[in-house]
mmCIF file of C-alpha atoms in Angstrom:
data_model
loop_
_atom_site.group_PDB
_atom_site.id
_atom_site.type_symbol
_atom_site.label_atom_id
_atom_site.label_comp_id
_atom_site.label_asym_id
_atom_site.label_seq_id
_atom_site.Cartn_x
_atom_site.Cartn_y
_atom_site.Cartn_z
ATOM 1 C CA UNK P 126 5.120 -58.293 145.053
ATOM 2 C CA UNK P 127 7.989 -60.558 144.393
ATOM 3 C CA UNK P 128 5.600 -63.637 144.663
ATOM 4 C CA UNK P 129 3.129 -62.014 142.279
ATOM 5 C CA UNK P 130 5.967 -61.452 139.639
ATOM 6 C CA UNK P 131 7.704 -64.676 140.295
ATOM 7 C CA UNK P 132 4.416 -66.825 139.874
ATOM 8 C CA UNK P 133 3.164 -65.015 136.870
ATOM 9 C CA UNK P 134 -0.037 -63.988 138.577
ATOM 10 C CA UNK P 135 -2.481 -62.003 136.561
ATOM 11 C CA UNK P 136 -4.530 -58.805 137.221
ATOM 12 C CA UNK P 137 -5.897 -56.098 135.084
ATOM 13 C CA UNK P 138 -5.261 -53.290 137.463
ATOM 14 C CA UNK P 139 -2.990 -53.092 140.900
ATOM 15 C CA UNK P 140 -3.660 -50.545 143.506
ATOM 16 C CA UNK P 141 -1.366 -50.237 146.289
ATOM 17 C CA UNK P 142 -3.198 -49.812 149.636
ATOM 18 C CA UNK P 143 -0.517 -49.448 152.330
ATOM 19 C CA UNK P 144 -0.033 -46.424 154.376
ATOM 20 C CA UNK P 145 3.693 -47.087 154.562
ATOM 21 C CA UNK P 146 5.066 -44.553 151.964
ATOM 22 C CA UNK P 147 8.414 -46.415 151.797
ATOM 23 C CA UNK P 148 6.728 -49.805 151.280
ATOM 24 C CA UNK P 149 4.255 -48.302 148.694
ATOM 25 C CA UNK P 150 6.965 -46.764 146.601
ATOM 26 C CA UNK P 151 9.078 -50.221 146.903
ATOM 27 C CA UNK P 152 6.126 -52.227 145.644
ATOM 28 C CA UNK P 153 5.355 -49.616 142.973
ATOM 29 C CA UNK P 154 8.995 -49.621 141.454
ATOM 30 C CA UNK P 155 9.107 -53.467 141.709
ATOM 31 C CA UNK P 156 6.194 -53.837 139.543
ATOM 32 C CA UNK P 157 7.211 -51.313 137.017
ATOM 33 C CA UNK P 158 10.522 -52.909 136.675
ATOM 34 C CA UNK P 159 8.914 -56.444 136.353
ATOM 35 C CA UNK P 160 6.804 -54.935 133.391
ATOM 36 C CA UNK P 161 9.879 -53.519 131.851
ATOM 37 C CA UNK P 162 11.858 -56.747 132.081
ATOM 38 C CA UNK P 163 8.983 -58.861 130.884
ATOM 39 C CA UNK P 164 8.061 -60.747 134.103
ATOM 40 C CA UNK P 165 4.423 -59.438 133.995
ATOM 41 C CA UNK P 166 2.307 -58.169 131.039
ATOM 42 C CA UNK P 167 2.868 -54.610 129.695
ATOM 43 C CA UNK P 168 -1.150 -54.063 129.779
ATOM 44 C CA UNK P 169 -1.577 -54.269 133.638
ATOM 45 C CA UNK P 170 -2.538 -50.869 135.008
ATOM 46 C CA UNK P 171 -0.286 -50.196 138.116
ATOM 47 C CA UNK P 172 -1.600 -47.395 140.461
ATOM 48 C CA UNK P 173 0.579 -45.750 143.060
ATOM 49 C CA UNK P 174 -2.479 -44.796 145.033
ATOM 50 C CA UNK P 175 -5.258 -47.050 146.181
ATOM 51 C CA UNK P 176 -8.904 -47.264 144.787
ATOM 52 C CA UNK P 177 -9.864 -44.768 147.465
ATOM 53 C CA UNK P 178 -7.690 -42.297 149.101
ATOM 54 C CA UNK P 179 -7.116 -42.842 152.878
ATOM 55 C CA UNK P 180 -8.059 -39.346 154.414
ATOM 56 C CA UNK P 181 -6.212 -40.094 157.344
ATOM 57 C CA UNK P 182 -2.978 -41.125 156.024
ATOM 58 C CA UNK P 183 -1.655 -37.677 155.172
ATOM 59 C CA UNK P 184 -0.603 -38.352 151.564
#
């Protein structure tokens, strides 16, 4: 996530796809903060959950 923000990479949507709940939360919060601070565009849609829900993860 830091590389994404520091290098101005562009995406229309970002889905987090890790089964690590702490890591997912950290990545999500990093991206939201980057949007608030203007490091990445405000129109990028950031989703806390992946495109498809992992039925085995327990979330």
